[in-house]
mmCIF file of N, CA, C and O in Angstrom:
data_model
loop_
_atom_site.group_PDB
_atom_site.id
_atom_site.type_symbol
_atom_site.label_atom_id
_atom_site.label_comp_id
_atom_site.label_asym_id
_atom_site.label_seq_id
_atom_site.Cartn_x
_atom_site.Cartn_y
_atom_site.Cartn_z
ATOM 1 N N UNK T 64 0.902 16.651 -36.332
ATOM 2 C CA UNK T 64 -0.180 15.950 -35.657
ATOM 3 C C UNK T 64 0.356 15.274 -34.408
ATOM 4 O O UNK T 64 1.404 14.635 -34.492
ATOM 5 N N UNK T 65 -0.295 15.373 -33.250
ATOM 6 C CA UNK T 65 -0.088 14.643 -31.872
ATOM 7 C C UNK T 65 -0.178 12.959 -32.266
ATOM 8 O O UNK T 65 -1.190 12.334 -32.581
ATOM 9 N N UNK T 66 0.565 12.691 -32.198
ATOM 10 C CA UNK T 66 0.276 11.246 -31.405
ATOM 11 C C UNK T 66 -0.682 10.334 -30.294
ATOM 12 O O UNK T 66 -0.834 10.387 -29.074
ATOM 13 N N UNK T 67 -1.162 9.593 -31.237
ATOM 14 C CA UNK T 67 -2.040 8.873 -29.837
ATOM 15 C C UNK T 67 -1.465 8.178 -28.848
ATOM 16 O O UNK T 67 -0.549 7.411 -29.144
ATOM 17 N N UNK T 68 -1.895 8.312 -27.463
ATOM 18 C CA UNK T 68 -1.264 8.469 -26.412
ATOM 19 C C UNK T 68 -1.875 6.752 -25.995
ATOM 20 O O UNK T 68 -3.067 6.723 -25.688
ATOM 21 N N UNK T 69 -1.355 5.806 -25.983
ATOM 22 C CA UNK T 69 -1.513 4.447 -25.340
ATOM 23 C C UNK T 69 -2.125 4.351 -24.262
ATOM 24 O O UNK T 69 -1.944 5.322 -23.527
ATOM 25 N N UNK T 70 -3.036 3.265 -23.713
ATOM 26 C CA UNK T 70 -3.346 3.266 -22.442
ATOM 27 C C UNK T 70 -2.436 3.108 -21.409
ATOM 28 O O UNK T 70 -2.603 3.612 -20.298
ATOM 29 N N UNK T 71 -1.288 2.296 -21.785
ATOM 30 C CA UNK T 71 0.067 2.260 -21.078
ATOM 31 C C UNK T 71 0.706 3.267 -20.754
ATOM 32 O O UNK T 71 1.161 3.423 -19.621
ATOM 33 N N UNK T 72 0.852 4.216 -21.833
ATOM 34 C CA UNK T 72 1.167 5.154 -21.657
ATOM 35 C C UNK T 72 0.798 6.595 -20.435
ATOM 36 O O UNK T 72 1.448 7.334 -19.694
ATOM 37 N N UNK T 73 -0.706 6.367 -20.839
ATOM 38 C CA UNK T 73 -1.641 7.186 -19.817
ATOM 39 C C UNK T 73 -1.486 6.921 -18.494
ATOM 40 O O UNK T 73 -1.168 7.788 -17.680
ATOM 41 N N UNK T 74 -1.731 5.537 -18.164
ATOM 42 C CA UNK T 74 -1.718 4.674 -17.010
ATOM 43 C C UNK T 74 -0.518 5.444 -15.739
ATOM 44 O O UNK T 74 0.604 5.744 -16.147
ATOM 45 N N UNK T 75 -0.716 5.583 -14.940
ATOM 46 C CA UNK T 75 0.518 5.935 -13.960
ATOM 47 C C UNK T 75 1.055 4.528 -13.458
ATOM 48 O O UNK T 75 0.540 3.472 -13.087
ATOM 49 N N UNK T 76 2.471 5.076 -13.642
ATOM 50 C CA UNK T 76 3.234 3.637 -13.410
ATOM 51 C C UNK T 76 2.996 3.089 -12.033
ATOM 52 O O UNK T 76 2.893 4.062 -11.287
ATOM 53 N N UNK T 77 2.896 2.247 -11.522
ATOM 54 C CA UNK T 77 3.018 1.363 -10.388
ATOM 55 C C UNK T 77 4.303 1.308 -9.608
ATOM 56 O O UNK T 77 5.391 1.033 -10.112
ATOM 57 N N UNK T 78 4.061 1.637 -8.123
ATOM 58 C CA UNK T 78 5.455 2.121 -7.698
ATOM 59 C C UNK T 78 6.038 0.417 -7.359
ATOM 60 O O UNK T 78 5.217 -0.475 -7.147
ATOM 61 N N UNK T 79 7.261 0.202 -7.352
ATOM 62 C CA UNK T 79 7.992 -0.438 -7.257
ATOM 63 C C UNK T 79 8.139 -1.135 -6.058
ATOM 64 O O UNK T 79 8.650 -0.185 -5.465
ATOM 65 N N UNK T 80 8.104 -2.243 -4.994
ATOM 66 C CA UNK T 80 8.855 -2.469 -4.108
ATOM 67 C C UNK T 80 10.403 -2.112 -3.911
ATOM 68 O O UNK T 80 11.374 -2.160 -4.665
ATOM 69 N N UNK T 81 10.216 -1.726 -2.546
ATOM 70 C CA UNK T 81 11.866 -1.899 -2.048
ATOM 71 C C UNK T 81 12.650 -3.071 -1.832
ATOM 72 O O UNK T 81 11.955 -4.014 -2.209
ATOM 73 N N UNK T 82 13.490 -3.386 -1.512
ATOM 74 C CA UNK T 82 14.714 -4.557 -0.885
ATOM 75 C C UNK T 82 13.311 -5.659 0.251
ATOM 76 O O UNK T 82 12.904 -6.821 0.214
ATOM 77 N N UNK T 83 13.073 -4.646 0.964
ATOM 78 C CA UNK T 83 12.127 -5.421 1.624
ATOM 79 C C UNK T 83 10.564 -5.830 1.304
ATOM 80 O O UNK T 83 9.801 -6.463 2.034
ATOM 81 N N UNK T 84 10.258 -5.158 -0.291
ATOM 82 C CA UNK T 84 9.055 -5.338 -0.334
ATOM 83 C C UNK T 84 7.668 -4.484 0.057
ATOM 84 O O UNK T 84 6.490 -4.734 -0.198
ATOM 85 N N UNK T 85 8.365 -3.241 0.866
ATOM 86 C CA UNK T 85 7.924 -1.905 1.080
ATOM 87 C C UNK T 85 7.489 -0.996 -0.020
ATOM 88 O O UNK T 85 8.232 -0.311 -0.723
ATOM 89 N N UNK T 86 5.822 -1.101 -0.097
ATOM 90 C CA UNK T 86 5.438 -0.245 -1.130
ATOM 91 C C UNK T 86 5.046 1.361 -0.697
ATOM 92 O O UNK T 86 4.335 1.662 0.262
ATOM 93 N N UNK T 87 5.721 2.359 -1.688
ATOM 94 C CA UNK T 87 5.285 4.014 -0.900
ATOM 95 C C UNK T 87 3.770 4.304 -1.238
ATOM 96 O O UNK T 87 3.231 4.001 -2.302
ATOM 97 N N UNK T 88 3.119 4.985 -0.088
ATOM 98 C CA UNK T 88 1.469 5.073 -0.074
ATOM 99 C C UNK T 88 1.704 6.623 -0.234
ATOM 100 O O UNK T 88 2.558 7.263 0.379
ATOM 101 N N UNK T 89 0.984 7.028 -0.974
ATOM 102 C CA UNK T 89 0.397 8.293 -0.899
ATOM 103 C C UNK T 89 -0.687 8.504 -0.477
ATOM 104 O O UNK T 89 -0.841 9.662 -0.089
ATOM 105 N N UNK T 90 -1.678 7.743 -0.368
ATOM 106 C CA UNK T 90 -3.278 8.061 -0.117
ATOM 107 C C UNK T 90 -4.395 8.053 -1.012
ATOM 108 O O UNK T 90 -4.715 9.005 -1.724
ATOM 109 N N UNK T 91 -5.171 6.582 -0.934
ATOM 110 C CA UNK T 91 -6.835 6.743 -1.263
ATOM 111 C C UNK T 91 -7.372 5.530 -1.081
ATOM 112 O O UNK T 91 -7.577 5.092 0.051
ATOM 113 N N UNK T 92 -7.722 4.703 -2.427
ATOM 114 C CA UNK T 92 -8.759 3.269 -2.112
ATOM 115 C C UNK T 92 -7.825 2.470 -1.406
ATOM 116 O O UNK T 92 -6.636 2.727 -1.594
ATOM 117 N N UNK T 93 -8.151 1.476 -0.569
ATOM 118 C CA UNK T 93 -6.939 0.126 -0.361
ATOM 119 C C UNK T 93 -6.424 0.051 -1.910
ATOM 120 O O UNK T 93 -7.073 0.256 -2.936
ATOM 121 N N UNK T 94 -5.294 -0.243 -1.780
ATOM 122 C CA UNK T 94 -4.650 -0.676 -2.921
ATOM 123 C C UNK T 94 -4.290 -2.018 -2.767
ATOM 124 O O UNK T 94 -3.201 -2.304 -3.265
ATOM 125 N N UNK T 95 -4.979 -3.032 -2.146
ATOM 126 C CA UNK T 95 -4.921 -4.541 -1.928
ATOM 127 C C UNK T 95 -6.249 -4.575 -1.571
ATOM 128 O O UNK T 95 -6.816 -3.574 -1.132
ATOM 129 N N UNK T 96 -7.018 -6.060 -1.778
ATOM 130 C CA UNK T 96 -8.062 -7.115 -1.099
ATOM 131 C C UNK T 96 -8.288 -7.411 0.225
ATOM 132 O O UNK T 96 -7.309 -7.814 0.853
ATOM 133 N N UNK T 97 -9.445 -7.299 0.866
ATOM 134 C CA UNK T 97 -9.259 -8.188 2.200
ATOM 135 C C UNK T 97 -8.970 -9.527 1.961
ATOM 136 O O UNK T 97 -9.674 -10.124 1.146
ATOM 137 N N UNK T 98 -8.098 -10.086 2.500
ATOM 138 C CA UNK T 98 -7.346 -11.246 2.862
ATOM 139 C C UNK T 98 -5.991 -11.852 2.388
ATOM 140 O O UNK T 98 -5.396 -12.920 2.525
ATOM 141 N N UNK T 99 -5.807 -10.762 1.819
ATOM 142 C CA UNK T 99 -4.002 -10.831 1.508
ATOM 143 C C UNK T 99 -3.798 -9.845 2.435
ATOM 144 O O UNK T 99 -4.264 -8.710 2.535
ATOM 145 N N UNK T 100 -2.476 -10.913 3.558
ATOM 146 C CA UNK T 100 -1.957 -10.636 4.284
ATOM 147 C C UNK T 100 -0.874 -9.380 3.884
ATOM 148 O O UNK T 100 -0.730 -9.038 2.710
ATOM 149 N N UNK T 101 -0.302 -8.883 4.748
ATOM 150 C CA UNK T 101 0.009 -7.820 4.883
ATOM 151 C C UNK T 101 0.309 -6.703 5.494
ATOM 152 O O UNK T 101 -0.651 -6.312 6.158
ATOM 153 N N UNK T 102 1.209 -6.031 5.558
ATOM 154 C CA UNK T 102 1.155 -4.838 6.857
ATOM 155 C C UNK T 102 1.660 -3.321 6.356
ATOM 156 O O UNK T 102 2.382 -3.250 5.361
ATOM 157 N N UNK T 103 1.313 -2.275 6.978
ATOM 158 C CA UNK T 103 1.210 -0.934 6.942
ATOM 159 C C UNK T 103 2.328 -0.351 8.407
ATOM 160 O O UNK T 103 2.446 -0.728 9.573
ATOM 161 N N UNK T 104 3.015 0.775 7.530
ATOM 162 C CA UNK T 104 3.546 1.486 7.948
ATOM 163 C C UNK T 104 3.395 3.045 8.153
ATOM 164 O O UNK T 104 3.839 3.722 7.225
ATOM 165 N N UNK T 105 2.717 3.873 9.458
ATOM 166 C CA UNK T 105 2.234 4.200 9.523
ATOM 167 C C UNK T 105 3.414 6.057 9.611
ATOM 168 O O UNK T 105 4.515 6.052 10.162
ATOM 169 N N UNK T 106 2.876 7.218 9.030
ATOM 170 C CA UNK T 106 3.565 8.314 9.471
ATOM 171 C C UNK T 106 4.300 8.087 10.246
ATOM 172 O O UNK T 106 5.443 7.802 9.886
ATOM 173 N N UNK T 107 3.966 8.115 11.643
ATOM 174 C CA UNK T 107 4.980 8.082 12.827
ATOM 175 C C UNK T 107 5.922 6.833 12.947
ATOM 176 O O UNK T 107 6.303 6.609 14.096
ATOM 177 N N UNK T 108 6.315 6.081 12.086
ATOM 178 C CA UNK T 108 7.213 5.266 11.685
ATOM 179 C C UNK T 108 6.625 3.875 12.523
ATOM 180 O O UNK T 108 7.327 2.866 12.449
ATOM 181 N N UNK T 109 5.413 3.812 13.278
ATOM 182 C CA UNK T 109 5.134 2.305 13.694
ATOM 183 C C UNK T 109 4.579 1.325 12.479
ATOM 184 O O UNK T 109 4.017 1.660 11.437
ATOM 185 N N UNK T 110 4.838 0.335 12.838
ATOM 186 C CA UNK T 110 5.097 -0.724 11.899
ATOM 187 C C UNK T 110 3.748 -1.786 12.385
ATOM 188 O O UNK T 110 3.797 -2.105 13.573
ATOM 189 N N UNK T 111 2.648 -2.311 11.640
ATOM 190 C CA UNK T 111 1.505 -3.004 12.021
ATOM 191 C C UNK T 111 1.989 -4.565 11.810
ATOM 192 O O UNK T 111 2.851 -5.054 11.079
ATOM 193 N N UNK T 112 0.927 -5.231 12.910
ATOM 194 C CA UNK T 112 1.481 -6.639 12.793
ATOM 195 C C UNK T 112 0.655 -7.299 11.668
ATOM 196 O O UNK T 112 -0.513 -6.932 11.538
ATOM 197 N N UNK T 113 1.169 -8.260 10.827
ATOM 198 C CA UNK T 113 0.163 -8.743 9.644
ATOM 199 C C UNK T 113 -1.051 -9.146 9.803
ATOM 200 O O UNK T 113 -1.483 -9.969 10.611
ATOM 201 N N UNK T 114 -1.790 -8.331 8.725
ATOM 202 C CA UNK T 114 -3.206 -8.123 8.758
ATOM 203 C C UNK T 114 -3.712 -8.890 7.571
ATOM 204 O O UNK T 114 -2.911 -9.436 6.812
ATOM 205 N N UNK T 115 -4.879 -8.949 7.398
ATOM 206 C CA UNK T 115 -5.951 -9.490 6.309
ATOM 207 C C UNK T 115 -7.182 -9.014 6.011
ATOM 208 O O UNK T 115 -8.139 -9.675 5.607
ATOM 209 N N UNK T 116 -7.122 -7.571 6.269
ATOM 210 C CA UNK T 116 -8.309 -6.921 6.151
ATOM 211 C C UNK T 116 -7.619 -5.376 6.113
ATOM 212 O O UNK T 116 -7.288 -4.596 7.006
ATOM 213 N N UNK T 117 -7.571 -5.327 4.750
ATOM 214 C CA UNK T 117 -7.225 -4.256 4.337
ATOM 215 C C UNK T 117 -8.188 -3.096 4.247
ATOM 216 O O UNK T 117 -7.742 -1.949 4.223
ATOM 217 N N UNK T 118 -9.624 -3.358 4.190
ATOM 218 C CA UNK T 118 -10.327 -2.397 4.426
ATOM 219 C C UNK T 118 -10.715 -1.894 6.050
ATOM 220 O O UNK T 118 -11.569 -1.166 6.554
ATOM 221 N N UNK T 119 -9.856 -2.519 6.420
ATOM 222 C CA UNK T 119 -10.575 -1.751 8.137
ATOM 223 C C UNK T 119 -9.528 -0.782 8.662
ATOM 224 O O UNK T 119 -9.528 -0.220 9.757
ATOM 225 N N UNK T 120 -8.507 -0.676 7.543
ATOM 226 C CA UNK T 120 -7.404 0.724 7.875
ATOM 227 C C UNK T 120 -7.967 2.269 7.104
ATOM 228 O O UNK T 120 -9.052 2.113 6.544
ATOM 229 N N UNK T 121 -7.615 3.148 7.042
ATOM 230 C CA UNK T 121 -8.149 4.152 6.323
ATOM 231 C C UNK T 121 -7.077 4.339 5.606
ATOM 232 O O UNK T 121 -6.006 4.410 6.208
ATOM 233 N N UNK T 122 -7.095 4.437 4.468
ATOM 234 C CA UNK T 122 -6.199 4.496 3.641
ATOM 235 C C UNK T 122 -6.080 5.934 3.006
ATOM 236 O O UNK T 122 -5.262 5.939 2.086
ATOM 237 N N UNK T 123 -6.688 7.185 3.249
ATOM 238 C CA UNK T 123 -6.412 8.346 2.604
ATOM 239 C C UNK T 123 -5.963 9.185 4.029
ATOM 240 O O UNK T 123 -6.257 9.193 5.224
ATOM 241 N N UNK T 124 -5.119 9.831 3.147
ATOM 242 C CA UNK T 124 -4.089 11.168 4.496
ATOM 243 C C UNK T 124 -4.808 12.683 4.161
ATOM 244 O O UNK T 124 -5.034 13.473 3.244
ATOM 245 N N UNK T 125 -5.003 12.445 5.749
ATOM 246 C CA UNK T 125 -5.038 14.109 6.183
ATOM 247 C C UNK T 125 -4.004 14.502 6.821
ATOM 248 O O UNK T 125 -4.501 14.899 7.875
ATOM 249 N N UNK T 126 -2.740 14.685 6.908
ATOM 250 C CA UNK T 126 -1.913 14.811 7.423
ATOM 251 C C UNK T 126 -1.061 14.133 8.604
ATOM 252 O O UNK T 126 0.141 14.095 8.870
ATOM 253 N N UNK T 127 -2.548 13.471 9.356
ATOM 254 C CA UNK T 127 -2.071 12.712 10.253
ATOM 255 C C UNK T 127 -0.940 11.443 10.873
ATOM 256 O O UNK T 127 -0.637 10.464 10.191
ATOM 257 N N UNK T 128 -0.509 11.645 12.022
ATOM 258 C CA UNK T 128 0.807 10.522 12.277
ATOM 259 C C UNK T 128 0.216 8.859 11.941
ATOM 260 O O UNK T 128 0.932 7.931 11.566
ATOM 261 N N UNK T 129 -1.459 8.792 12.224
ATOM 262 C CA UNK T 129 -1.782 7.659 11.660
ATOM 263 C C UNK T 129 -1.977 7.239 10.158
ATOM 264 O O UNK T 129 -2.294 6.105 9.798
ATOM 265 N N UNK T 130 -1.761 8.235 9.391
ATOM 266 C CA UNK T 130 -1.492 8.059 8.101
ATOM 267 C C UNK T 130 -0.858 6.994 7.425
ATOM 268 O O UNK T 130 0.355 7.015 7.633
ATOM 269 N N UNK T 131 -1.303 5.874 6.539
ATOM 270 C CA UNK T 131 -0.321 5.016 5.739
ATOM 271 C C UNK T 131 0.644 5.842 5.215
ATOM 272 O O UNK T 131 0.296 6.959 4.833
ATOM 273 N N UNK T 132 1.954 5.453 5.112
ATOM 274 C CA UNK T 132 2.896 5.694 4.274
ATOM 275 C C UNK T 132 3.302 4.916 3.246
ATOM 276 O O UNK T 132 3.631 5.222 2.100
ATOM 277 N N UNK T 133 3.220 3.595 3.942
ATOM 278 C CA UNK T 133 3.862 2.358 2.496
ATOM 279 C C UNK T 133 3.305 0.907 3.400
ATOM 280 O O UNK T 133 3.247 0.852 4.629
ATOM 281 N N UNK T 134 2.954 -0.126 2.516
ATOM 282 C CA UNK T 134 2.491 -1.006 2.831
ATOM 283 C C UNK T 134 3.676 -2.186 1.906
ATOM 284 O O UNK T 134 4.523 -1.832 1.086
ATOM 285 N N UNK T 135 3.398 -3.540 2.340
ATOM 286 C CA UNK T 135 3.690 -4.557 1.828
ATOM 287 C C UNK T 135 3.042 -6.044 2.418
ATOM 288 O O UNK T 135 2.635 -6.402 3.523
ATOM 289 N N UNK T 136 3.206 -6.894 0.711
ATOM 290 C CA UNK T 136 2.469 -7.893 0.606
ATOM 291 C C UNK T 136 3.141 -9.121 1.860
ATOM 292 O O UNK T 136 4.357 -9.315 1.857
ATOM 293 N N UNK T 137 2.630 -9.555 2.438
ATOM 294 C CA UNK T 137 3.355 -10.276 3.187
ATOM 295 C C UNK T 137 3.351 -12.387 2.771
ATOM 296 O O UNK T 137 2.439 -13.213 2.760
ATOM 297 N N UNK T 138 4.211 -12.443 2.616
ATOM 298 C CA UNK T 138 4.050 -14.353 1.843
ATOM 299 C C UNK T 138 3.801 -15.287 3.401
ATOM 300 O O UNK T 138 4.454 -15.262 4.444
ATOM 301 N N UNK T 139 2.649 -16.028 3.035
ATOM 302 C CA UNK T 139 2.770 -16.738 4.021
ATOM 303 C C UNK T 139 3.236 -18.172 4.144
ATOM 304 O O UNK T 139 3.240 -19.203 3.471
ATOM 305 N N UNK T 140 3.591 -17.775 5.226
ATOM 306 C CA UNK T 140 4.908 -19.513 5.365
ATOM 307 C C UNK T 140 4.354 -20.506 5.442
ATOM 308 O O UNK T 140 3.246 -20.428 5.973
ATOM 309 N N UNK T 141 4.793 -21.827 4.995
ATOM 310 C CA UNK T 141 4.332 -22.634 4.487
ATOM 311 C C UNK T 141 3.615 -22.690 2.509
ATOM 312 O O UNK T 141 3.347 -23.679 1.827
ATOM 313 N N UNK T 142 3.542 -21.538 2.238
ATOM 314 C CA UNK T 142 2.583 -21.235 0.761
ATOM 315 C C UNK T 142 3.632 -21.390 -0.196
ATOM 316 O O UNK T 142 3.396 -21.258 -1.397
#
C-alpha cells in the first residue's frame, strides 16, 4: 500500500535566500505584498531601486531581458 503523502510533503519547497538575501524567480503571481519593500533583478542583470509595489512589475517570463530573475526582501532602516 502507498503511503499518504503529507501536505508538507506535496507542498514545493520554498527557495532559500542567498548570502545577500537574493531570492531565484522563475515566473508567475508576485510572490510578495504591495508594500514590503524590496527589489528585483531583472534577466539582463539590472538591479531595481527599492520598491513597494510589487504588483506594478510583471512577474511571469516570456523570455524576455525584462524578465524577473530573483527578488529580495529589503529591511528598512531604522525598523
Amino acid at each position: 500500500a502507498k503511503a499518504a503523502i503529507t501536505r508538507a510533503e506535496a507542498a514545493p519547497a520554498e527557495p532559500r535566500p542567498d548570502t545577500d538575501g537574493w531570492i531565484p524567480w522563475a515566473g508567475f503571481q508576485p510572490p510578495i505584498q504591495d508594500g514590503v519593500a524590496h527589489q528585483v533583478e531583472f534577466r539582463d542583470g539590472e538591479v531595481s531601486e527599492v520598491d513597494f509595489e510589487a504588483s506594478g512589475w510583471s512577474w511571469m517570463h516570456d523570455g524576455d531581458d525584462s524578465n524577473i530573475v530573483r527578488y529580495r526582501i529589503v529591511k528598512e532602516s531604522g525598523k
